[in-house]
XYZ file of C-alpha atoms in Angstrom:
744
model
C 118.492 91.859 307.121
C 115.374 90.409 308.610
C 113.079 88.345 306.409
C 109.344 88.560 306.838
C 106.672 85.935 307.255
C 103.018 86.474 306.520
C 100.309 84.920 308.607
C 96.617 85.290 307.963
C 94.091 87.019 310.178
C 91.867 84.638 312.085
C 88.103 85.005 311.753
C 87.832 86.330 315.327
C 90.689 88.719 314.759
C 89.092 90.027 311.561
C 85.728 90.438 313.264
C 87.236 92.391 316.160
C 89.062 94.753 313.825
C 86.016 95.286 311.616
C 83.957 96.018 314.711
C 86.175 99.066 315.186
C 84.923 100.359 311.853
C 87.943 99.464 309.738
C 88.999 96.730 307.358
C 91.970 94.603 308.447
C 94.900 95.123 306.141
C 95.753 91.728 304.827
C 98.459 92.425 302.301
C 98.060 91.428 298.692
C 101.165 90.046 297.040
C 102.393 92.381 294.346
C 105.432 91.838 292.199
C 104.955 94.757 289.846
C 105.724 98.294 290.935
C 103.307 101.047 289.973
C 103.989 102.393 286.520
C 106.358 105.325 286.270
C 104.462 108.557 286.075
C 101.388 107.166 287.850
C 99.286 109.515 289.952
C 100.612 109.867 293.475
C 97.775 108.496 295.636
C 97.852 109.440 299.295
C 97.063 107.508 302.434
C 94.740 108.666 305.174
C 97.558 110.724 306.724
C 98.081 112.646 303.474
C 101.397 110.969 302.658
C 102.061 109.625 299.138
C 101.643 105.912 298.420
C 103.593 105.841 295.155
C 106.573 107.724 293.827
C 107.083 108.542 290.197
C 110.303 107.194 288.716
C 112.333 110.091 287.334
C 113.372 109.515 283.733
C 117.117 109.896 284.194
C 118.109 108.324 280.875
C 119.011 111.720 279.426
C 120.990 112.568 282.505
C 123.271 109.564 282.300
C 123.176 109.316 278.484
C 122.447 112.810 277.132
C 122.487 113.636 273.438
C 123.867 117.098 274.129
C 125.528 118.823 277.087
C 125.957 122.523 277.869
C 129.044 123.353 279.966
C 128.334 126.757 281.511
C 131.518 128.464 282.628
C 133.649 126.285 280.326
C 137.357 127.098 280.116
C 140.503 125.949 278.314
C 142.941 128.246 280.109
C 145.583 126.046 281.712
C 145.825 126.320 285.446
C 142.177 127.209 286.006
C 139.982 124.670 287.896
C 137.237 124.825 285.279
C 139.660 123.773 282.572
C 140.272 120.309 283.973
C 136.565 119.794 284.535
C 135.744 120.952 281.008
C 138.339 118.587 279.562
C 136.920 115.639 281.527
C 133.353 116.471 280.490
C 134.331 116.642 276.817
C 136.014 113.229 277.075
C 132.967 111.763 278.842
C 130.584 113.250 276.265
C 132.607 111.668 273.485
C 132.336 108.251 275.169
C 128.546 108.487 275.548
C 128.027 110.058 272.120
C 126.886 113.495 273.277
C 127.512 116.887 271.677
C 129.138 119.534 273.886
C 128.127 123.204 273.872
C 130.536 125.383 275.887
C 129.064 128.571 277.344
C 131.232 131.552 278.362
C 130.569 135.294 277.882
C 134.095 136.203 276.700
C 135.154 133.210 274.616
C 134.413 132.241 271.044
C 135.731 128.681 271.376
C 136.807 126.233 274.079
C 139.096 123.317 273.177
C 138.208 123.984 269.539
C 134.455 123.811 270.120
C 132.264 126.841 269.274
C 131.404 128.701 272.494
C 128.075 130.407 273.190
C 128.075 133.727 275.020
C 124.983 132.947 277.132
C 122.355 130.371 277.951
C 119.952 132.148 275.622
C 122.145 131.224 272.625
C 122.021 127.476 273.298
C 120.367 125.282 270.653
C 116.800 124.156 271.226
C 117.646 120.669 272.448
C 120.114 120.348 275.311
C 119.574 117.532 277.788
C 122.090 118.398 280.503
C 123.605 121.649 281.744
C 126.773 121.451 283.842
C 127.173 124.608 285.925
C 130.797 125.572 286.585
C 129.829 128.747 288.418
C 130.108 129.849 292.047
C 126.451 130.887 292.313
C 124.159 128.607 290.301
C 120.904 130.428 291.202
C 121.054 133.088 288.439
C 121.933 130.443 285.869
C 119.058 128.231 286.991
C 116.742 131.186 286.541
C 118.107 131.733 283.027
C 117.574 128.054 282.239
C 113.905 128.306 283.224
C 112.969 129.401 279.697
C 114.930 126.630 277.982
C 113.974 123.007 277.411
C 116.964 121.691 279.373
C 115.839 118.804 281.575
C 118.795 118.344 283.918
C 121.509 120.406 285.550
C 124.487 119.687 287.791
C 125.830 122.213 290.314
C 129.310 121.536 291.702
C 129.479 124.704 293.818
C 129.899 124.360 297.576
C 129.013 126.778 300.350
C 125.416 125.670 300.815
C 123.678 123.625 303.524
C 126.955 121.959 304.519
C 128.269 125.291 305.859
C 125.593 126.244 308.387
C 122.574 128.529 308.600
C 123.598 131.024 305.914
C 124.459 128.189 303.551
C 121.139 126.486 304.299
C 119.336 129.708 303.389
C 121.283 129.877 300.119
C 120.348 126.275 299.379
C 116.686 127.057 300.062
C 116.870 129.810 297.453
C 118.499 127.391 295.024
C 115.807 124.765 295.655
C 113.070 127.322 295.054
C 114.704 128.435 291.797
C 114.926 124.797 290.628
C 111.241 124.221 291.365
C 110.262 127.321 289.409
C 112.463 126.290 286.469
C 110.962 122.838 285.984
C 114.353 121.145 285.497
C 115.950 118.575 287.815
C 119.187 119.387 289.627
C 121.995 117.179 290.932
C 123.863 118.861 293.768
C 125.053 121.335 294.852
C 128.319 120.307 296.507
C 128.697 117.329 294.201
C 131.532 116.207 291.935
C 132.385 114.546 288.637
C 131.756 110.938 289.678
C 128.656 110.687 287.485
C 130.935 111.300 284.504
C 133.547 108.653 285.316
C 134.634 106.145 282.713
C 133.056 102.742 283.243
C 134.462 99.568 281.781
C 132.430 98.322 278.821
C 134.089 94.909 278.596
C 132.454 93.390 281.686
C 129.357 91.203 281.514
C 126.624 90.253 283.936
C 124.416 92.241 286.280
C 125.931 95.533 287.385
C 126.159 97.555 290.579
C 124.612 101.028 290.496
C 126.274 103.330 293.019
C 124.800 106.256 294.979
C 126.984 108.336 297.294
C 126.494 111.572 299.159
C 130.235 111.824 299.631
C 132.019 111.067 296.368
C 135.220 109.697 297.854
C 133.274 107.073 299.836
C 132.268 105.367 296.602
C 135.823 104.706 295.452
C 136.047 101.149 296.869
C 132.899 100.124 294.972
C 134.057 101.861 291.781
C 137.359 99.962 291.854
C 135.507 96.640 291.910
C 135.690 96.942 288.134
C 139.368 96.030 288.421
C 138.229 92.722 289.927
C 135.887 92.059 287.035
C 132.662 93.295 288.634
C 130.571 95.554 286.449
C 129.502 99.063 287.487
C 126.790 100.781 285.460
C 126.116 104.167 287.106
C 127.414 106.469 289.812
C 125.160 109.154 291.291
C 127.024 111.533 293.637
C 124.030 113.270 295.193
C 125.824 115.900 297.272
C 123.489 118.194 299.201
C 120.361 116.918 297.427
C 118.710 120.295 296.872
C 116.508 118.510 294.336
C 117.425 115.016 293.125
C 117.968 112.732 296.123
C 119.025 109.220 296.976
C 115.424 107.987 296.702
C 115.118 109.245 293.112
C 118.132 107.259 292.029
C 117.072 104.102 293.905
C 113.705 104.248 292.115
C 115.379 104.751 288.760
C 118.028 102.057 289.205
C 115.432 99.556 290.471
C 113.791 99.705 287.029
C 117.016 99.291 285.033
C 117.359 95.744 283.646
C 121.164 95.777 283.827
C 121.263 96.650 287.544
C 121.747 93.652 289.816
C 122.272 95.584 293.050
C 122.241 99.166 294.304
C 125.043 100.261 296.641
C 124.547 103.448 298.689
C 126.599 105.619 300.986
C 124.103 107.829 302.840
C 124.895 110.603 305.286
C 121.353 111.884 305.718
C 117.987 111.065 304.222
C 116.156 114.017 302.712
C 112.631 112.639 303.091
C 111.685 109.472 304.951
C 108.578 108.597 302.943
C 110.373 109.111 299.610
C 113.123 106.764 300.746
C 110.652 104.069 301.818
C 108.716 104.317 298.558
C 111.973 103.900 296.639
C 112.987 100.919 298.795
C 109.501 99.469 298.249
C 109.970 99.745 294.489
C 113.306 97.938 294.714
C 111.780 95.214 296.916
C 108.881 94.693 294.490
C 111.385 94.260 291.660
C 113.692 92.027 293.707
C 116.619 94.452 293.378
C 118.794 94.446 296.522
C 119.732 97.773 298.087
C 122.858 97.738 300.270
C 123.578 100.868 302.283
C 126.088 102.411 304.624
C 124.123 104.953 306.665
C 126.275 107.065 308.959
C 124.882 108.240 312.289
C 124.688 105.050 314.356
C 126.166 106.851 317.346
C 123.700 109.755 317.227
C 121.856 109.683 320.491
C 118.593 110.866 318.980
C 117.542 112.008 322.451
C 114.273 113.901 322.520
C 112.398 115.495 325.357
C 109.351 113.289 325.624
C 106.718 112.707 328.250
C 106.091 109.132 327.151
C 108.206 106.040 327.668
C 107.927 105.331 323.957
C 109.598 108.598 323.038
C 112.594 107.637 325.160
C 112.917 104.172 323.640
C 113.608 105.149 320.026
C 116.355 107.463 318.903
C 116.647 108.699 315.355
C 119.029 105.982 314.180
C 116.875 103.267 315.750
C 114.015 104.359 313.521
C 116.222 104.532 310.411
C 117.562 101.056 311.126
C 114.089 99.588 311.635
C 112.695 101.308 308.540
C 115.499 99.898 306.406
C 114.877 96.355 307.679
C 111.141 96.808 307.199
C 111.620 97.481 303.477
C 114.507 95.096 302.868
C 117.389 97.582 302.702
C 120.552 95.793 303.796
C 122.486 98.038 306.153
C 126.222 97.451 306.540
C 128.851 99.372 308.457
C 132.045 99.480 306.423
C 132.856 100.364 302.825
C 134.539 96.972 302.497
C 131.264 95.323 303.532
C 129.401 97.540 301.094
C 131.520 96.464 298.154
C 131.602 92.759 299.025
C 127.895 92.480 299.849
C 126.754 94.455 296.809
C 129.032 92.428 294.534
C 127.673 89.115 295.810
C 124.035 90.190 295.599
C 124.476 91.593 292.102
C 125.953 88.407 290.686
C 124.687 85.400 292.651
C 121.687 83.433 291.483
C 118.781 82.865 293.898
C 119.524 80.200 296.525
C 118.125 76.706 296.148
C 118.418 76.048 299.881
C 119.389 77.950 303.035
C 121.962 75.423 304.245
C 125.620 76.468 304.366
C 128.464 73.939 304.280
C 131.976 74.903 305.324
C 134.671 72.969 303.461
C 138.309 73.281 304.433
C 141.654 71.537 304.489
C 142.041 72.242 308.203
C 139.847 71.199 311.085
C 140.835 74.363 312.959
C 139.893 76.621 310.065
C 136.542 74.902 309.615
C 135.703 75.035 313.320
C 136.690 78.708 313.583
C 134.639 79.775 310.581
C 131.669 77.612 311.601
C 131.555 79.253 315.018
C 131.456 82.709 313.475
C 128.884 81.722 310.848
C 126.546 80.071 313.353
C 126.801 83.018 315.731
C 125.810 85.303 312.829
C 122.645 83.275 312.233
C 123.650 81.167 309.225
C 122.268 77.621 309.140
C 124.920 74.885 308.998
C 122.955 71.633 308.584
C 124.442 68.324 309.655
C 124.969 66.268 306.520
C 123.104 62.986 306.356
C 124.761 59.702 307.272
C 124.580 58.677 303.615
C 126.290 61.879 302.475
C 128.999 61.485 305.118
C 129.608 57.907 303.987
C 129.907 59.154 300.405
C 132.474 61.783 301.414
C 134.485 59.212 303.348
C 135.176 57.459 300.046
C 137.750 60.220 299.448
C 138.358 61.616 302.957
C 140.018 59.546 305.725
C 137.427 58.091 308.154
C 138.952 59.745 311.243
C 138.137 63.233 309.908
C 134.837 65.033 310.540
C 132.645 65.473 307.462
C 129.318 66.217 309.161
C 129.726 70.015 308.552
C 132.196 71.553 308.597
C 133.829 69.144 306.187
C 137.543 68.619 306.898
C 139.387 66.858 304.076
C 142.756 66.759 305.823
C 144.589 68.483 302.979
C 145.860 65.764 300.672
C 142.645 65.086 298.673
C 142.688 68.601 297.232
C 145.890 67.839 295.359
C 144.436 65.191 293.076
C 141.234 63.944 291.432
C 139.489 63.494 294.797
C 139.180 67.239 295.380
C 136.602 67.837 292.668
C 134.645 64.705 293.679
C 134.286 66.050 297.228
C 133.084 69.478 296.099
C 130.569 68.017 293.649
C 129.224 65.632 296.284
C 128.651 68.475 298.763
C 126.923 70.639 296.163
C 124.675 67.740 295.157
C 123.126 67.626 298.637
C 119.604 69.159 298.440
C 119.984 70.757 301.894
C 123.014 72.750 300.734
C 122.555 76.144 299.081
C 125.963 77.653 299.791
C 129.449 76.152 299.925
C 132.125 78.250 301.641
C 135.794 77.312 301.435
C 138.090 79.366 303.704
C 141.720 79.240 302.502
C 143.695 80.988 305.218
C 146.884 81.111 303.151
C 148.347 79.805 299.879
C 150.067 76.416 299.824
C 150.958 75.772 296.173
C 150.569 73.653 294.257
C 147.637 72.185 296.229
C 145.946 75.562 296.778
C 146.198 76.214 293.036
C 144.440 72.920 292.330
C 141.810 73.625 295.026
C 141.052 77.063 293.561
C 140.647 75.615 290.068
C 138.385 72.811 291.313
C 136.174 75.336 293.108
C 135.914 77.476 289.976
C 135.113 74.485 287.769
C 132.479 73.235 290.216
C 130.917 76.702 290.471
C 130.618 76.906 286.692
C 128.697 73.624 286.703
C 126.133 74.491 289.417
C 123.521 77.117 290.200
C 124.489 77.012 293.869
C 126.652 79.686 295.462
C 130.336 78.906 295.927
C 132.330 81.299 298.117
C 136.071 81.363 298.729
C 137.924 83.321 301.390
C 141.502 83.991 300.272
C 143.229 84.881 303.504
C 146.670 85.702 302.160
C 147.593 89.310 303.004
C 149.679 89.473 299.814
C 146.945 88.944 297.232
C 149.337 88.604 294.306
C 149.133 84.826 294.019
C 148.141 83.413 290.644
C 145.422 81.245 292.173
C 143.805 84.378 293.593
C 144.449 86.984 290.893
C 143.758 84.829 287.840
C 141.833 81.726 288.845
C 139.417 83.002 291.492
C 139.012 86.606 290.355
C 138.801 85.439 286.759
C 135.585 83.569 287.519
C 132.212 85.298 287.559
C 130.655 82.341 289.363
C 132.855 82.220 292.475
C 132.366 84.900 295.114
C 135.799 85.665 296.523
C 136.402 87.441 299.844
C 139.485 88.454 301.814
C 138.044 88.160 305.333
C 135.805 85.776 307.255
C 133.623 88.641 308.484
C 132.859 90.091 305.068
C 131.991 86.675 303.685
C 129.569 85.974 306.525
C 127.989 89.425 306.237
C 127.489 89.045 302.496
C 126.124 85.482 302.607
C 123.721 86.357 305.416
C 122.504 89.357 303.367
C 122.182 87.198 300.243
C 120.010 84.577 301.935
C 118.027 87.198 303.833
C 117.353 89.270 300.720
C 115.918 86.374 298.764
C 113.881 85.225 301.760
C 112.495 88.741 302.112
C 111.629 89.369 298.479
C 110.118 85.902 297.969
C 107.269 86.806 300.325
C 107.309 90.595 300.086
C 103.955 92.318 300.012
C 103.993 96.070 299.661
C 102.227 97.692 302.626
C 101.446 100.708 300.453
C 99.032 98.682 298.334
C 96.601 98.194 301.210
C 97.267 101.333 303.251
C 93.992 103.035 304.288
C 92.967 105.938 302.067
C 89.917 107.165 303.987
C 89.296 107.665 307.721
C 87.457 105.014 309.711
C 84.449 105.779 311.945
C 86.922 105.643 314.842
C 88.613 108.791 313.595
C 85.544 110.970 314.087
C 85.273 109.900 317.728
C 89.014 110.372 318.293
C 89.220 113.784 316.618
C 86.660 115.171 319.068
C 88.942 114.213 321.969
C 92.078 115.925 320.647
C 93.285 119.106 322.343
C 95.979 120.793 320.210
C 99.180 121.437 322.138
C 97.946 119.665 325.273
C 98.577 116.407 327.071
C 95.371 114.477 327.695
C 94.496 113.090 331.103
C 94.595 109.323 331.547
C 90.809 109.263 331.435
C 90.744 111.159 328.108
C 93.620 109.086 326.694
C 91.701 105.904 327.463
C 88.665 107.317 325.693
C 90.955 107.747 322.686
C 91.873 104.068 322.926
C 88.235 103.061 323.266
C 87.463 104.983 320.088
C 89.803 102.602 318.249
C 88.458 99.481 319.933
C 91.378 98.981 322.316
C 90.186 97.393 325.522
C 90.587 99.296 328.801
C 89.523 98.303 332.352
C 86.099 99.103 333.771
C 86.523 102.465 335.471
C 84.772 105.617 336.595
C 86.060 109.162 337.050
C 84.888 110.643 340.363
C 85.297 113.933 342.220
C 84.352 112.954 345.770
C 85.114 110.210 348.271
C 81.478 109.174 348.408
C 81.345 108.879 344.631
C 84.542 106.818 344.764
C 82.906 104.324 347.154
C 79.860 104.020 344.890
C 82.122 103.588 341.841
C 84.094 100.810 343.543
C 80.857 98.934 344.149
C 79.965 99.217 340.482
C 83.445 98.385 339.187
C 83.863 95.495 341.629
C 86.426 94.986 344.371
C 89.396 94.945 344.477
C 90.053 98.230 342.696
C 92.858 100.561 341.703
C 92.616 104.311 342.331
C 94.627 106.852 340.340
C 94.854 110.592 340.058
C 93.817 111.776 336.578
C 94.897 115.101 335.158
C 96.204 116.611 331.924
C 99.690 117.307 333.357
C 100.338 113.873 334.828
C 102.882 111.724 332.994
C 104.322 109.281 335.539
C 101.919 108.873 338.446
C 103.657 106.013 340.237
C 106.742 108.081 341.060
C 104.532 110.710 342.733
C 102.546 108.203 344.786
C 99.386 108.895 342.814
C 98.403 105.235 342.303
C 96.831 102.978 344.948
C 96.454 99.282 344.157
C 94.413 96.427 345.640
C 91.826 98.397 347.603
C 89.172 96.093 349.082
C 86.897 98.159 351.339
C 84.971 101.418 351.499
C 87.264 102.760 354.239
C 90.316 102.108 352.087
C 88.596 103.883 349.203
C 87.903 106.986 351.301
C 91.442 107.055 352.703
C 92.952 106.609 349.231
C 90.813 109.396 347.797
C 91.924 111.798 350.512
C 95.592 110.855 350.145
C 95.608 111.174 346.341
C 93.946 114.579 346.352
C 96.268 115.804 349.148
C 99.377 114.790 347.151
C 98.062 116.479 344.023
C 97.288 119.656 345.988
C 100.757 119.635 347.600
C 102.457 119.077 344.243
C 100.243 121.760 342.645
C 98.944 119.283 340.062
C 95.498 120.070 338.610
C 93.190 117.061 338.444
C 90.065 116.308 336.492
C 89.190 113.677 339.065
C 90.162 110.329 340.558
C 89.854 107.146 338.520
C 88.407 104.083 340.224
C 89.523 101.172 338.061
C 89.010 97.456 337.765
C 91.933 95.322 338.967
C 93.148 93.195 336.068
C 94.754 89.811 336.689
C 98.452 89.467 336.024
C 99.753 88.871 332.536
C 102.756 90.058 330.528
C 103.266 93.801 330.799
C 103.992 95.420 327.429
C 104.259 98.959 326.116
C 102.779 100.066 322.795
C 103.094 103.627 321.608
C 103.391 106.249 318.915
C 106.021 108.944 318.472
C 106.606 111.451 315.683
C 109.939 111.047 313.982
C 111.153 114.199 312.203
C 112.135 112.173 309.133
C 109.472 109.464 308.849
C 106.513 110.969 310.689
C 104.461 108.745 313.042
C 106.194 105.564 314.196
C 104.819 102.658 316.230
C 106.789 101.031 319.040
C 106.167 97.833 321.008
C 108.294 96.545 323.854
C 108.425 95.097 327.316
C 106.495 97.433 329.612
C 105.912 98.131 333.259
C 108.042 100.137 335.658
C 111.328 98.905 334.137
C 110.531 99.963 330.571
C 113.168 102.696 330.476
C 115.743 100.430 332.141
C 115.315 97.423 329.854
C 115.035 99.401 326.587
C 113.702 96.270 324.919
C 111.586 97.609 322.067
C 110.988 97.313 318.335
C 109.781 100.086 316.049
C 108.106 100.284 312.642
C 107.045 103.055 310.300
C 103.408 102.873 309.133
C 102.011 101.466 306.996
C 102.794 97.859 307.845
C 100.835 94.641 308.049
C 100.242 91.850 310.512
C 103.436 90.091 309.432
C 105.588 93.056 310.455
C 103.698 93.399 313.753
C 104.569 89.786 314.568
C 108.155 90.299 313.435
C 108.419 93.208 315.878
C 107.570 90.835 318.725
C 110.181 88.315 317.606
C 112.827 91.050 317.655
C 112.367 91.633 321.397
C 115.010 90.151 323.664
C 112.260 89.238 326.096
C 109.995 87.653 323.486
C 110.106 84.354 325.386
C 107.950 85.921 328.110
C 105.050 85.875 325.669
C 105.486 82.121 325.221
C 105.140 81.523 328.959
C 108.060 80.999 331.373
C 108.370 79.404 334.830
C 104.935 77.838 334.580
C 103.159 80.938 333.316
C 100.649 80.303 330.517
C 101.371 81.591 326.987
C 100.180 85.149 326.439
C 97.497 86.198 323.964
C 99.881 87.225 321.188
C 97.037 87.628 318.688
C 95.444 90.231 320.949
C 98.774 92.039 321.283
C 99.192 92.098 317.503
C 95.653 93.436 317.193
C 96.489 96.317 319.551
C 99.648 97.135 317.582
C 97.642 97.303 314.341
C 94.912 99.423 315.929
C 97.528 101.803 317.308
C 99.049 101.969 313.837
C 95.644 102.917 312.401
C 95.384 105.615 315.048
C 98.856 106.889 314.141
C 97.952 107.023 310.451
C 94.584 108.699 310.900
C 95.579 111.215 313.540
C 98.817 111.770 311.647
C 100.713 114.760 312.924
C 97.906 115.716 315.322
C 99.225 113.131 317.793
C 102.732 113.840 319.058
C 102.953 110.879 321.428
C 100.904 107.952 322.626
C 102.013 105.643 325.400
C 100.082 102.554 326.517
C 101.998 101.274 329.528
C 101.358 98.799 330.801
C 99.335 96.952 328.223
C 98.518 93.819 330.153
C 98.571 90.866 327.760
C 96.464 88.154 329.379
C 96.754 84.395 328.846
C 95.962 83.102 325.381
C 92.369 83.715 324.334
C 91.708 86.319 327.052
C 92.843 89.458 325.239
C 94.906 92.481 326.248
C 93.934 95.439 328.439
C 95.433 98.944 328.428
C 95.872 99.671 332.143
C 97.329 103.143 331.663
C 97.676 105.557 328.768
C 99.272 108.904 327.997
C 98.559 110.998 324.925
C 100.135 114.280 323.847
C 98.468 116.299 321.093
C 100.546 118.261 318.619
C-alpha cells in the first residue's frame, strides 16, 4: 500500500490555477466521516460525494426473524437451514416466525400461512424459496427492513439470469427493504466465539467458501465480529458493509474477498469512510489477469486495463490489496490487533546469521526499512552476544544467549532503540528447550512494550508447545508461518498507519459547480466525434493548459505567412477529425526553416491526406518547442469508476514502455505527485546525463487541470490524450505539443 504525502501549492502555482477560473483544491484534513444519513451531495460530474451508512444493526442482531419456506421435514434442504437459523436466533436473542402455507408448526414453533399473517415488527426475512420476487412484492406492505435470498440462477448464470436479477432488484427498490443476495449462503448466521477479546475482524465475501480461512482465525484466538456473504449483490453490496463496519467500535480491520465491484464510486466512498476512521481494509480482488483491452484511439486508453484502474483506486484510498487468502488472514489479523507504530525501523533478530541475512534480503527488497543500529546500541548488545557476531541489523545472537537470562536482555535492548518500531524474529524450526525459552522471552517482551513483535514459526508441524500455547496464546505477538506473509503484513501495517496519519479526503474539496472553463469547453464538444488536433488544443486552452503558438491554414501561401508569424523553425501537421496517429502516416514535418520548405511540406501533407482519403480541416503551422521530457497525460472512461486520469512517459514509445500511473478523480496535488513517483522512469524528471531537472510543478499543474476537465466534462469526454506533453526545464513550464480528444 502506498502512503501519501501532502505538499502545498506555491503562490505561482495557485495563481496559475485560479487564472483558469477555478480554485486549487488544497485538501483539508478531516478525521470525521460525514454523519450517517447525511444528504448525498454531488460533485460537478453529478457523482455523489458522501454515502449514507446503512443501519445494519437489525440485520446482524434482529429482534425477530421470519423464515419464509421453513421446514422440519427430514431430508429436505430447507430443514437444515431452518434448524441453523433457529439456533442462530436463539444465540442472538431473536424470536423466530416460520412461514409456510401448509404447516401449523415448524420445530414446535407456531407457523404462519403467509407473509400477511406476520406480526407487525419483524426485522429480518429469510427467503427459502426458489423465486424470491413474489415474496419481495408481498413484503412491500410490511415493515420488514431486511431480507436474505439464498436462491441461485440469477446474474451468475448468464443473460437470462441477469434479466431475472434485474427484476429482483426492481422489486426490492419498490419494496423499500434491503436485500442480501441472491446466490448467498448462511455465513452471516455462523456462530462466533464470544470469549475472545480485543479488536475484531469483520469479513465480507462474495464467495462464501473463500472466507473460511479468516473465519477459522478464531481457533488461533483472533476475534471475528461479522461475516457478510454478499453473493450477487442485487441490493446490498460490499461498499455498504465496508461503510457499516468502519463505524463499528469493535472492528479493528475489514477483510474482503471481492470478485467484482458493483459500483466504483460507492466503493471509493466506503473506502474513504474507512480511511477517515483509520480502519484498515484488506482485500483480495480477483481479476488481475483480465486484459481489460479496449478499442481506443488514444495512447492513454491502451495504457490502462480494468484491473490497473482497480488497483490504483484501491491504493489511492488506502485499501490494502493482497493476492492469497493466507495473506488476507495474516494481514487482517495483524492490522486488527497491532498498536500504531512508534517508528518505521524494522530489526531482524535471529539465532542464525543465515536466517537473518535471508530474511533481511527479502524484507529490504519489499521496501521495509532496516536501520543500522548505532555504535552505542551495538556495544550494548555485545555485552551478551559474542563480539565476532554481527549485531548491526540483522542481529545474530549465535544461539546460546537465548537459552538463559541474556535472551530477554537482548530483546529489551533492541526494543528500547527509538529507531526501532518492529522486531521480527524468524525461527525456522524448533530446537527445544532453547526455542521454548526464546518464544517465552518474546511474548514477555511484547507484553511490556507498545512496539510490534513478530515471530515466524517455520516448523511445518505446528504442534509444538512453544507455538500452540506460548506464541498463539499471546495477543501481543503476531505469529506467522512464512517469511512472505510476515513481510506482506508488516509492510501493510506500516503503510496503513503512514497513509491514515496524513489522509485528507478528496471528496471534501471536490468541485461542486462548473468553472468558467467549462462553458468554453462545452461549446467545442461534438457528441460522438473525434476532434481535430486544432479543436483538441482549443479544449486544452479553455482549461489553461499551454499549447505552442500555431495557426491553422488552408493554402501554401497562408502557411508561409503563418510561419513568419509563428517564428522559424516550425512544425507542420495535418489536422482533421479522423486523425489519431499522424506520425505513422507521414503527416508531420519537423524543423522547417524556409518558405520553400513550407510550400513543399504543405503540398506533401495534403497529397498524403488525399491519397489516404483523410478529410482535413487544414494544416497546422506550429512553433518548435525546445527539448524537454516527453510525457503523456490523458483521460479515459472506465466502465466501473467513470473518468480516470493517466500520466506516463510519452513520445513515440509510449505504447512500448507502458510506464504510466492512473488515478480516479477527485484527487489532490499529493496524489498527482505520487503518480509521478510511481513511474519507472521518474528519474528522467530529475535530470539525467547532464539534462536539467524538469518543471515537475508545471507537470502536476497539467495533471490537476486535466482532472478538472475530466470531472466537468464527465461522461461527455470519452478520451483525451496529450502526447507529447513537453515538460521543459524547471521554471519554464510544460507545453502540449499534440492532443487528441474523443467526445462521447
